[in-house]
Amino acid sequence: MVSKHIRFRIEEVFGKEIRYPLDCEALAIDISQKCNERISASTLKRFFGFISGTEPRTYTLDVIAKYIGYKNWDEYLEILAGKNESSEFVTIEEIKASNLSQNDTYEFCYEPMRKVTFQYKDSQCVVLESINSKLQKNDLFVFSSITKDYPLLISSVVRNSMNLGALTLGKVSGITSIKKIQ
C-alpha cells in the first residue's frame, strides 16, 4: 500500500482522488501522456492496494517519481528524507536515534506485512525479531530517525561482522506503525 505522502502527491498531479480500481485506468493513461512511459493499470492497482501483489519494480517507482516531478525514485527519497519540500505544519510520529537510551526496545511495521523489533545498545540497534523483512535477527543497524508514513533510511547494516551497507525499508508504504516495547 502506498504512503499517504506519495498518494497525496500523485492525486495532486492527477487532479482527483484515487478511490476505485477504475481510477487506476485513467491514471495509467495520464502517466503515459505526461511521462511518455507506460505503467499498466494492473500495476497501479497493486501499488494502491486494490489488488495484492509484490513490491513495485524500480522502473515503476522511477516513472511515478517522474510523474510527480522528480528525476527518479532515488531523488524523491533523498528529498523526502530532508523533508524540505513541505511548508505545512504536521504532527510527526517519529523516533530519533539521538533520543534513545540503552536497552530501549521498539517495534516498527511496514507493508507488505513486515515487522521489526529492535533494541538500542551501545549507539546501534540490534534486531531482536524480524518478520518478512530484509533485516535479520541479530543484525546491527544505524539510523537517524524513524518517521511514520515515510521510508526508513538505514545508513548501515552489519550482519555477522560484515557491513552490508545502507538499506531503505518501506519505500512505497513508508513505516506504518512505530511503538515502544520497553
mmCIF file with all atom_site columns, N, CA and C in Angstrom, residues 16-17 130:
data_model
loop_
_atom_site.group_PDB
_atom_site.id
_atom_site.type_symbol
_atom_site.label_atom_id
_atom_site.label_alt_id
_atom_site.label_comp_id
_atom_site.label_asym_id
_atom_site.label_entity_id
_atom_site.label_seq_id
_atom_site.pdbx_PDB_ins_code
_atom_site.Cartn_x
_atom_site.Cartn_y
_atom_site.Cartn_z
_atom_site.occupancy
_atom_site.B_iso_or_equiv
_atom_site.pdbx_formal_charge
_atom_site.auth_seq_id
_atom_site.auth_comp_id
_atom_site.auth_asym_id
_atom_site.auth_atom_id
_atom_site.pdbx_PDB_model_num
ATOM 1 N N  . LYS A 1 16  ? -7.360 14.341  -9.114 1.00 0.00 ? 16  LYS A N  1
ATOM 2 C CA . LYS A 1 16  ? -8.513 13.719  -8.448 1.00 0.00 ? 16  LYS A CA 1
ATOM 3 C C  . LYS A 1 16  ? -8.039 12.607  -7.530 1.00 0.00 ? 16  LYS A C  1
ATOM 4 N N  . GLU A 1 17  ? -8.880 12.260  -6.583 1.00 0.00 ? 17  GLU A N  1
ATOM 5 C CA . GLU A 1 17  ? -8.579 11.211  -5.612 1.00 0.00 ? 17  GLU A CA 1
ATOM 6 C C  . GLU A 1 17  ? -8.638 9.838   -6.272 1.00 0.00 ? 17  GLU A C  1
ATOM 7 N N  . SER A 1 130 ? 12.468 -10.287 13.344 1.00 0.00 ? 130 SER A N  1
ATOM 8 C CA . SER A 1 130 ? 12.214 -9.742  12.017 1.00 0.00 ? 130 SER A CA 1
ATOM 9 C C  . SER A 1 130 ? 11.246 -10.664 11.292 1.00 0.00 ? 130 SER A C  1
#
